[in-house]
Coordinates of C-alpha atoms in Angstrom, one line a residue:
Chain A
X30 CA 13.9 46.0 -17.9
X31 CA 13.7 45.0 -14.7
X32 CA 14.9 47.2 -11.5
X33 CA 15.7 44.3 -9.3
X34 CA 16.4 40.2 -10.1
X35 CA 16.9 38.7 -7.0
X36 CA 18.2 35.6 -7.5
X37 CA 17.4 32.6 -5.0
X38 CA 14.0 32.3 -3.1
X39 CA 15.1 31.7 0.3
X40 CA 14.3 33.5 3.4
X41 CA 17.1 36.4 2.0
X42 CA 15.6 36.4 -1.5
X43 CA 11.9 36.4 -1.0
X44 CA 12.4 39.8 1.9
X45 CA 14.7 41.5 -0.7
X46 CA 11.7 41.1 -2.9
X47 CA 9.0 41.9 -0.6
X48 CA 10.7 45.2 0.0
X49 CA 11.7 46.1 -3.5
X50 CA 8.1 45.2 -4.7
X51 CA 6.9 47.2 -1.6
X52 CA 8.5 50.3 -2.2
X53 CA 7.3 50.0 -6.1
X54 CA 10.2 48.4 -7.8
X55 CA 9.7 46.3 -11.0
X56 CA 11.1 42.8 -9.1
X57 CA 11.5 39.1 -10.7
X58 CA 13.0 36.5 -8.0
X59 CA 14.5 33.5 -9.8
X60 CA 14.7 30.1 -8.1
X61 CA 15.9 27.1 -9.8
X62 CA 15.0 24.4 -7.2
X63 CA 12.7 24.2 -4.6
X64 CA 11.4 28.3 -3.0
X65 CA 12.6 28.3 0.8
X66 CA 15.7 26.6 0.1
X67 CA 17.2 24.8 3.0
X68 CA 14.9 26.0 5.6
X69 CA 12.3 23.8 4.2
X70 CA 14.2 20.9 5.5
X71 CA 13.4 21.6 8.9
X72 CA 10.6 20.3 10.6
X73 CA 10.9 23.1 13.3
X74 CA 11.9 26.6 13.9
X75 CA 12.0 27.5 17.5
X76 CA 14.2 30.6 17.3
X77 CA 12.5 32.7 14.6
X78 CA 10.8 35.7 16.3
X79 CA 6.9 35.6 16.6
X80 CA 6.6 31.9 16.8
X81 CA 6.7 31.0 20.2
X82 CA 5.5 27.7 19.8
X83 CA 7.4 27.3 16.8
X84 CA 7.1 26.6 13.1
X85 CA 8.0 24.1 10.3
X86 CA 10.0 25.7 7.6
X87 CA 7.5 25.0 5.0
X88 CA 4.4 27.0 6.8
X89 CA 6.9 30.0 7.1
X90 CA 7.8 29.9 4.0
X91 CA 4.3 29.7 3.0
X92 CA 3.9 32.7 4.6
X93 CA 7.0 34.9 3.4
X94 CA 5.6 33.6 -0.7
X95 CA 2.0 35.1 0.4
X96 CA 3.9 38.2 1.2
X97 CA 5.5 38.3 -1.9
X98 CA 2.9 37.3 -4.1
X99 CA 0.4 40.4 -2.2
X100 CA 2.9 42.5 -3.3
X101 CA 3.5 41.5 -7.3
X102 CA 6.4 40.0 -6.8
X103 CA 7.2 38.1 -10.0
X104 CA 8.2 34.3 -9.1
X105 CA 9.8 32.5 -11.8
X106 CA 11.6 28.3 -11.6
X107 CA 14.5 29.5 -13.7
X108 CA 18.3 28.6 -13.3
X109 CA 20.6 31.2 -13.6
X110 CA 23.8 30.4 -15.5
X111 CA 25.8 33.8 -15.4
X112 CA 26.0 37.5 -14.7
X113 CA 26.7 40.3 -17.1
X114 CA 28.0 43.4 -16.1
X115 CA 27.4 47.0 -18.3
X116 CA 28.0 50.6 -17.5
X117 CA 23.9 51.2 -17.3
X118 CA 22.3 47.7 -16.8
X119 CA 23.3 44.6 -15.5
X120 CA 22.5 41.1 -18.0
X121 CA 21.0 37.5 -16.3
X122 CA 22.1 35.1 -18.3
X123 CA 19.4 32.2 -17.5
X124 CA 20.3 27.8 -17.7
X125 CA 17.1 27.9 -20.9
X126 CA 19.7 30.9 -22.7
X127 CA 17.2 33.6 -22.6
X128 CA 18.3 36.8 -21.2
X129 CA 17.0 39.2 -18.6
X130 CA 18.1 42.6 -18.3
X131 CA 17.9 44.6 -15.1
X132 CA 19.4 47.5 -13.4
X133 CA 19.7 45.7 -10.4
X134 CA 21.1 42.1 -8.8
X135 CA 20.7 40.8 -5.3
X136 CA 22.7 37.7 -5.0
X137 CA 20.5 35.3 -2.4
X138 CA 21.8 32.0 -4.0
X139 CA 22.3 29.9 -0.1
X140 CA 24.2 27.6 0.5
X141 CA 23.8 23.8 -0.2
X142 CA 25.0 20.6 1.4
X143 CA 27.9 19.4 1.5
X144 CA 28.5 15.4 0.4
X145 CA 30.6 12.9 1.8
X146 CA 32.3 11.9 -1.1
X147 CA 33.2 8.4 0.2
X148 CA 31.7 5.0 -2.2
X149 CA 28.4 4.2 -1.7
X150 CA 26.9 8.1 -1.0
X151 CA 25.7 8.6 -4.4
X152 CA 25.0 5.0 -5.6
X153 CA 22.5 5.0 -2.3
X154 CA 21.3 8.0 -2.6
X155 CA 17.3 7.5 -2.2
X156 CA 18.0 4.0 -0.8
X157 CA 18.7 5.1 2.6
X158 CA 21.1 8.0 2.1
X159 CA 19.7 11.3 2.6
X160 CA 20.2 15.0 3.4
X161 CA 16.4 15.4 4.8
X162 CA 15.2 14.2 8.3
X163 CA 12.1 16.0 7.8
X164 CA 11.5 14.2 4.4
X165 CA 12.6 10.8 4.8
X166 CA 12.9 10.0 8.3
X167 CA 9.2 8.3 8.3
X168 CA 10.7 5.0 5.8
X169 CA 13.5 4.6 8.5
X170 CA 10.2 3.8 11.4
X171 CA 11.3 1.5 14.1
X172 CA 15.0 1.2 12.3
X173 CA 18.2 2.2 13.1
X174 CA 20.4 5.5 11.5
X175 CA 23.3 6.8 11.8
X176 CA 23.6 11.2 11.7
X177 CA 26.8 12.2 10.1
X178 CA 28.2 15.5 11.4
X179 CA 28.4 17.7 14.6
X180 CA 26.9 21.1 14.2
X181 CA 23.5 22.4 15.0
X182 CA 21.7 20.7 11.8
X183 CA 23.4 16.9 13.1
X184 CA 22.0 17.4 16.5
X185 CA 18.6 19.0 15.4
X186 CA 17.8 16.2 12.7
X187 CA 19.1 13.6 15.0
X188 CA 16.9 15.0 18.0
X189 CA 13.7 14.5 15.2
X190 CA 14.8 11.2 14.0
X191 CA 14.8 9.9 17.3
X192 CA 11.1 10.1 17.6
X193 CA 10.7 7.8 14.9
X194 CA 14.3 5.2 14.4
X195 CA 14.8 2.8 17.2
X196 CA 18.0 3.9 16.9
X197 CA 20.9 6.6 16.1
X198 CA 24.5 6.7 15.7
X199 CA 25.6 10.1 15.9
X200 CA 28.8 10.1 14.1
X201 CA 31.2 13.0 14.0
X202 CA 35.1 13.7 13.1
X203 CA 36.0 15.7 15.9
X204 CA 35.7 14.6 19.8
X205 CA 33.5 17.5 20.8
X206 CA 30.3 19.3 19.1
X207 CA 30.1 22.6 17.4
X208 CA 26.5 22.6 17.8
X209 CA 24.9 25.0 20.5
X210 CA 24.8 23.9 24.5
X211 CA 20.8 23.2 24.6
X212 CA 21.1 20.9 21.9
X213 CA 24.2 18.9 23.2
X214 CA 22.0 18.3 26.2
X215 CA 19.4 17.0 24.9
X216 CA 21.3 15.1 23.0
X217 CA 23.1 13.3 25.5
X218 CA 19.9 12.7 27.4
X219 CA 18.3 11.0 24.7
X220 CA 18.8 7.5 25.3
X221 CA 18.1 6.4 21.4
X222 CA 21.2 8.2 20.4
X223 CA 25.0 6.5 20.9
X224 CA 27.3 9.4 20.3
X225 CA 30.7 8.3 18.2
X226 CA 33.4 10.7 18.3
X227 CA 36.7 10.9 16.2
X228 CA 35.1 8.8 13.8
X229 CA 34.7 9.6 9.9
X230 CA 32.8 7.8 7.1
X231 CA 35.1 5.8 4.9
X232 CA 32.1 3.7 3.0
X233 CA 28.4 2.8 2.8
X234 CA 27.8 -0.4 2.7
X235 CA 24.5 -2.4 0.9
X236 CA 23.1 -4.1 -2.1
X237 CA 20.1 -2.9 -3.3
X238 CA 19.7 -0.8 -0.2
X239 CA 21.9 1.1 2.8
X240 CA 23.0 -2.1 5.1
X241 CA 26.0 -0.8 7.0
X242 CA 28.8 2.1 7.1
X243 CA 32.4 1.5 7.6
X244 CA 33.9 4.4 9.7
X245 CA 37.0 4.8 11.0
X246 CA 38.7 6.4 14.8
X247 CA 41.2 10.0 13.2
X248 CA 43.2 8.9 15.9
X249 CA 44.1 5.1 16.3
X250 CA 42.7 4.5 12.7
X251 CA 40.6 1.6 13.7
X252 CA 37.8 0.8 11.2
X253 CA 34.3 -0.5 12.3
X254 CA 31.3 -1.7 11.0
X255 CA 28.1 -0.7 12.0
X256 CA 24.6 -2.2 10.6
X257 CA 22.0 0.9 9.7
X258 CA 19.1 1.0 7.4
X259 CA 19.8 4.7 6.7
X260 CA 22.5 7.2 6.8
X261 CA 21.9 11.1 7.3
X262 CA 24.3 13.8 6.5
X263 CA 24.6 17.2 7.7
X264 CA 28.3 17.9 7.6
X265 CA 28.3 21.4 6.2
X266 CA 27.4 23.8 3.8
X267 CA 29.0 25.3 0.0
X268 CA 28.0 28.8 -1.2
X269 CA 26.3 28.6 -4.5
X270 CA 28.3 31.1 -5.7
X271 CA 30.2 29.4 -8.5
X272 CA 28.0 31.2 -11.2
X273 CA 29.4 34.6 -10.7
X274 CA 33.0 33.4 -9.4
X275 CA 34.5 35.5 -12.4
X276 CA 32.6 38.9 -11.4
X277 CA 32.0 38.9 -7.7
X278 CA 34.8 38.4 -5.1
X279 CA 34.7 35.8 -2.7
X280 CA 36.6 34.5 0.4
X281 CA 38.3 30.9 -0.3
X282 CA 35.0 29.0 0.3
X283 CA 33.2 31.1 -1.9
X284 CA 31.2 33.2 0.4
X285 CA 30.6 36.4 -1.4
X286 CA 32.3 39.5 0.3
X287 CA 29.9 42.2 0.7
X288 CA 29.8 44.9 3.3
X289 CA 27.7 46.1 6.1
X290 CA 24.8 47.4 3.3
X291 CA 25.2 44.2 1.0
X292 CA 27.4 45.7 -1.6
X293 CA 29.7 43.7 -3.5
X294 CA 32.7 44.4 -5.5
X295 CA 30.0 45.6 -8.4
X296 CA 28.1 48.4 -8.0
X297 CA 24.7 47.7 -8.1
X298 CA 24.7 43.7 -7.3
X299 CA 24.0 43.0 -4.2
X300 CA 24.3 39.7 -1.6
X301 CA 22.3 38.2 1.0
X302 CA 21.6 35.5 3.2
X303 CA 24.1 31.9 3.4
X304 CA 26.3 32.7 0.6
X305 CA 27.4 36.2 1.6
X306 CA 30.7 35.7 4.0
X307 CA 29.1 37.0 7.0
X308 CA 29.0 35.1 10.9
X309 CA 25.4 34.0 11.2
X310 CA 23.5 32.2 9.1
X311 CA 20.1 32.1 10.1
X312 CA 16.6 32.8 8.6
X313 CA 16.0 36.1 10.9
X314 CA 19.9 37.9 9.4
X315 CA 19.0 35.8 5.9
X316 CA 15.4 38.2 6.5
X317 CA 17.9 41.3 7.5
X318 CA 20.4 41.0 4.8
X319 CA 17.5 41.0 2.6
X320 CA 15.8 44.2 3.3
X321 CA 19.3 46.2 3.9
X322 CA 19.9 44.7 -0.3
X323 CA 16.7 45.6 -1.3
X324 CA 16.9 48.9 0.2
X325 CA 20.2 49.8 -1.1
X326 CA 18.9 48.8 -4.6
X327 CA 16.8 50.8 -4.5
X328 CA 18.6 54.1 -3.5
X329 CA 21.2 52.8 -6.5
X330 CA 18.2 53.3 -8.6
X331 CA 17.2 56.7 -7.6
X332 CA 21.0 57.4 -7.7
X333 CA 21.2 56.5 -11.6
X334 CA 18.3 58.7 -12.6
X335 CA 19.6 61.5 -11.1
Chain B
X16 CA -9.0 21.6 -14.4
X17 CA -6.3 19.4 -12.3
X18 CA -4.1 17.5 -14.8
X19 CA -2.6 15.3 -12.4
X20 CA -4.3 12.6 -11.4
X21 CA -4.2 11.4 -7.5
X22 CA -3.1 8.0 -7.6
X23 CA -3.9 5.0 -5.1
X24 CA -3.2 1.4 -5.0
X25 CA -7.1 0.8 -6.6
X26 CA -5.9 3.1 -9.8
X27 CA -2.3 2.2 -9.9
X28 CA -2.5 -0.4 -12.7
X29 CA -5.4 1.3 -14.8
X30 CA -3.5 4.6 -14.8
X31 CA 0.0 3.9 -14.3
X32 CA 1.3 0.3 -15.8
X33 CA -1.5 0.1 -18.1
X34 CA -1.5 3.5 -19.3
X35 CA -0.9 4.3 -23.3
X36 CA 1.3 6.7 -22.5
X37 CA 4.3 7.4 -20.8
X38 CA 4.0 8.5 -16.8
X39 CA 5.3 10.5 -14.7
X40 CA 4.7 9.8 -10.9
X41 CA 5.4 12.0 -7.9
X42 CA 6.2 10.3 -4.7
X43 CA 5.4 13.1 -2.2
X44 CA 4.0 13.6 1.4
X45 CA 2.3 16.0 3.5
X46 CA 5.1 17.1 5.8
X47 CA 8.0 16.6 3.0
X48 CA 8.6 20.8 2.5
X49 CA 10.9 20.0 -0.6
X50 CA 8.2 18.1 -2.1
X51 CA 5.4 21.1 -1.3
X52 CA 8.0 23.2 -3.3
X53 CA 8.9 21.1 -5.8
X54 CA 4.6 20.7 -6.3
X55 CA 4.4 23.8 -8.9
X56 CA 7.2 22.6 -11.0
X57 CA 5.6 19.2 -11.3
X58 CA 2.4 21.2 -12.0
X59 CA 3.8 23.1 -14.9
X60 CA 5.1 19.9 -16.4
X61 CA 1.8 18.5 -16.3
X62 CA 0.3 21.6 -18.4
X63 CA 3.2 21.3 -20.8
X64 CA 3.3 17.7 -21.5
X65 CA -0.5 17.4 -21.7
X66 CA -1.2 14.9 -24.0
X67 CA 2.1 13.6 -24.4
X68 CA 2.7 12.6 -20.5
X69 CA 0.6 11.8 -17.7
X70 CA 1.5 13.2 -14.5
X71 CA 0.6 11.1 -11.3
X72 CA 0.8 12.1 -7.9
X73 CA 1.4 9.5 -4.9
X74 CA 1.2 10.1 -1.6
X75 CA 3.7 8.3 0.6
X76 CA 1.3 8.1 3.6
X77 CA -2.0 7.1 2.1
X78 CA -0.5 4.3 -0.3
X79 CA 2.6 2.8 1.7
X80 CA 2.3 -0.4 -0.5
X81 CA 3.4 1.1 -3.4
X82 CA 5.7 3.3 -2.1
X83 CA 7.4 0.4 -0.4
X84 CA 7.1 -2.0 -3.8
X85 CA 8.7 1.0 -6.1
X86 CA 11.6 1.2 -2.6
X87 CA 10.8 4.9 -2.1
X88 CA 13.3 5.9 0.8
X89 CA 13.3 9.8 -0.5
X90 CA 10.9 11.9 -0.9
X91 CA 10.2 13.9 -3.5
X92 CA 11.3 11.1 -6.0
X93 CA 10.1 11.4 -9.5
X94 CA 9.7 8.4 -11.6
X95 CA 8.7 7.8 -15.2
X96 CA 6.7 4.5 -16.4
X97 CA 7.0 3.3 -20.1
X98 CA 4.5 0.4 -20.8
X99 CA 4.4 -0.3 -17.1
X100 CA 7.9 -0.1 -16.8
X101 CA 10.2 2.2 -14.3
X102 CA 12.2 4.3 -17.1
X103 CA 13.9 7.1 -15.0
X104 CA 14.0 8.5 -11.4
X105 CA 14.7 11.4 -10.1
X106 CA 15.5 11.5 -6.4
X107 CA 15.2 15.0 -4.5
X108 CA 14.3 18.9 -6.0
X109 CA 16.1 19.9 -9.1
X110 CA 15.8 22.5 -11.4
X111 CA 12.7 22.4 -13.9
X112 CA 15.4 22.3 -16.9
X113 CA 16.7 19.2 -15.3
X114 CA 13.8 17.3 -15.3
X115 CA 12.3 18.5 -18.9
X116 CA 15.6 17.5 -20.3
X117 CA 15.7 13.8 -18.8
X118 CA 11.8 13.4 -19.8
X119 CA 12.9 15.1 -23.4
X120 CA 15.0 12.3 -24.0
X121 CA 12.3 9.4 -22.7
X122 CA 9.5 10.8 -24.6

């Protein structure tokens, strides 16, 4: 048995499990996808402490897996399907239908993006629609994109992109940004980026690949054509939470509820990082959340022997 | 000893179209952090499926040509050759179940 699964290797998953390993707890953290989670999609962290001339999301993830891995954290790419609850152990029901038991959960699923959900999004997707700057943004060289959405991620990708597109449409529903002041600036000084407000996606256009979007003004309902090679989307996030929905209380988006020392409504499962209802989401409180969990599982654990 | 075999546009036909069996190619780059992630997965594959399955790995910005004749706009994509053929793709990280499954069902 296991004293603490932590499930999701993000920034909040991988410090839970560098302090539970640390202070000698038997620790698996499960990722399904890609360790890091959406922090490897950025191509530069400028307000993570210690990294005053910043740091791509990969090399600091690097670093927190090092961590880890110096301190026998078990890593494993499994999906986890449900949760289990018993009086003296908790059961991980994993996606291949084999079964860990623990005594301990810390819930550090994230969050993932959200999609349009207009024609064209999925039929394009990986022929010029994407949810990665960092990734894709070198086949879109010398072309022209438009950036869906208004909050910090829009701005930050469409502030990279720039260096490489000729040029951006930054699209966005609402006739102001959410994202913070330094970035609107720079934003509205760079001279590659035409700002469109009021405007929503209502298809992408193309044949084999992304040749156009059709968007359309909220407020006089004009539609419009514009011709882009690629189209990328940063209009919000989902908790994965879905998997536990019928053991763990959430808010109506599905952020779990936990409290000031990450406890949710089941003793000894914890939360952390984007999918815990909280109001910043960053890689430093992801970090945070995920040593108060670990910590707290850890005292649960003393608590049960006793 | 590296199962996966580094692919360029001098190899692509002997290992890739021409191979006797199937292939699986990973589009990936240097600065792509989901395709750095996704690496070990692919890596795994390529220790299970040994013998069965070929696993290739591409980089986007060494061997353009290709990546431009296959119209690679996403990075990681992962697609699977059959007698030279494009059978499957996967665009973007998934789970490791995810892409066993789809290859169960090619191979």
């Amino acid at each position: 048995m296991y004293d603490v699964v932590i499930v999701g290797g993000g920034p909040a998953g991988l410090t839970a499990g560098i302090y539970a390993a640390r202070s000698g707890l038997k620790t698996i953290i499960l990722e399904d996808k890609v360790f890091g989670g959406q922090i490897v999609f950025s191509a530069d962290l400028e307000n993570y402490p210690g990294f005053p001339e910043g740091i791509s999301g990969m090399d600091i993830i690097d670093k927190f897996l090092e961590q880890a891995k110096k301190f026998d954290v078990e890593i494993s790419y499994d999906g986890v399907e449900s949760i289990e609850n018993d009086i003296s152990c908790k059961r991980v029901i994993l996606k291949n239908k084999s079964c860990i038991t623990t005594k301990t959960v810390i819930l550090a699923t994230g969050a993932s993006a959200d999609k349009l959900g207009c024609p064209g999004e999925a039929k394009f997707l990986g022929k010029g629609v994407s949810y990665c700057a960092t990734c894709d943004g070198a086949f879109f060289k010398g072309k022209t994109v438009a950036v869906i959405g208004g909050g910090d991620s829009a701005l930050e990708e469409a502030l990279y992109l720039a260096n490489l597109v000729k040029k951006i449409y930054l699209i966005h529903r609402r006739d102001q940004f959410r994202a913070v002041k330094i970035l609107q600036d720079r934003i509205k000084k760079n001279n590659k980026v035409e700002i469109i407000f009021d405007n929503v996606v209502k298809e992408i256009l193309g044949d084999k690949f992304v040749k156009g979007v059709l968007i359309e003004n909220v407020k006089t309902k004009q539609q419009s054509r514009l011709d882009i090679d690629g189209i990328f989307i940063y209009i919000g996030l989902t908790p994965n939470s879905k998997f536990v929905s019928n053991l763990i209380q959430t808010d109506e988006y599905g952020y779990i509820i936990a409290n000031e020392e990450m406890e949710t409504n089941i003793p000894g499962i914890y939360a952390a990082g984007d999918a815990r209802k909280k109001s910043l989401r960053q890689v430093v409180t992801a970090c945070a959340d995920g040593a108060i969990a670990a910590s707290n599982a850890q005292k649960y654990i003393e608590k049960m022997k006793a | 000893m590296a199962v996966e075999v580094k692919l360029t546009t001098d190899n692509w036909e002997q290992e890739v179209l021409k191979s006797d069996i199937p292939v699986l190619v990973d589009f990936w780059a240097p600065w792509c952090g989901p395709c750095r992630m996704v690496a070990p997965v692919v890596s795994e594959i390529a220790h299970e499926y040994e013998g069965k399955l070929k696993v290739g790995k591409l980089n986007t910005d060494e061997e353009p040509d290709i990546a431009v004749r296959y119209g690679i706009m996403s990075i990681p994509t992962l697609m699977v050759f059959k007698n030279g053929e494009v059978v499957d793709q996967i665009i973007g990280a998934a789970p490791k179940e995810y892409f066993t499954q789809r290859l169960d069902k090619i191979l």
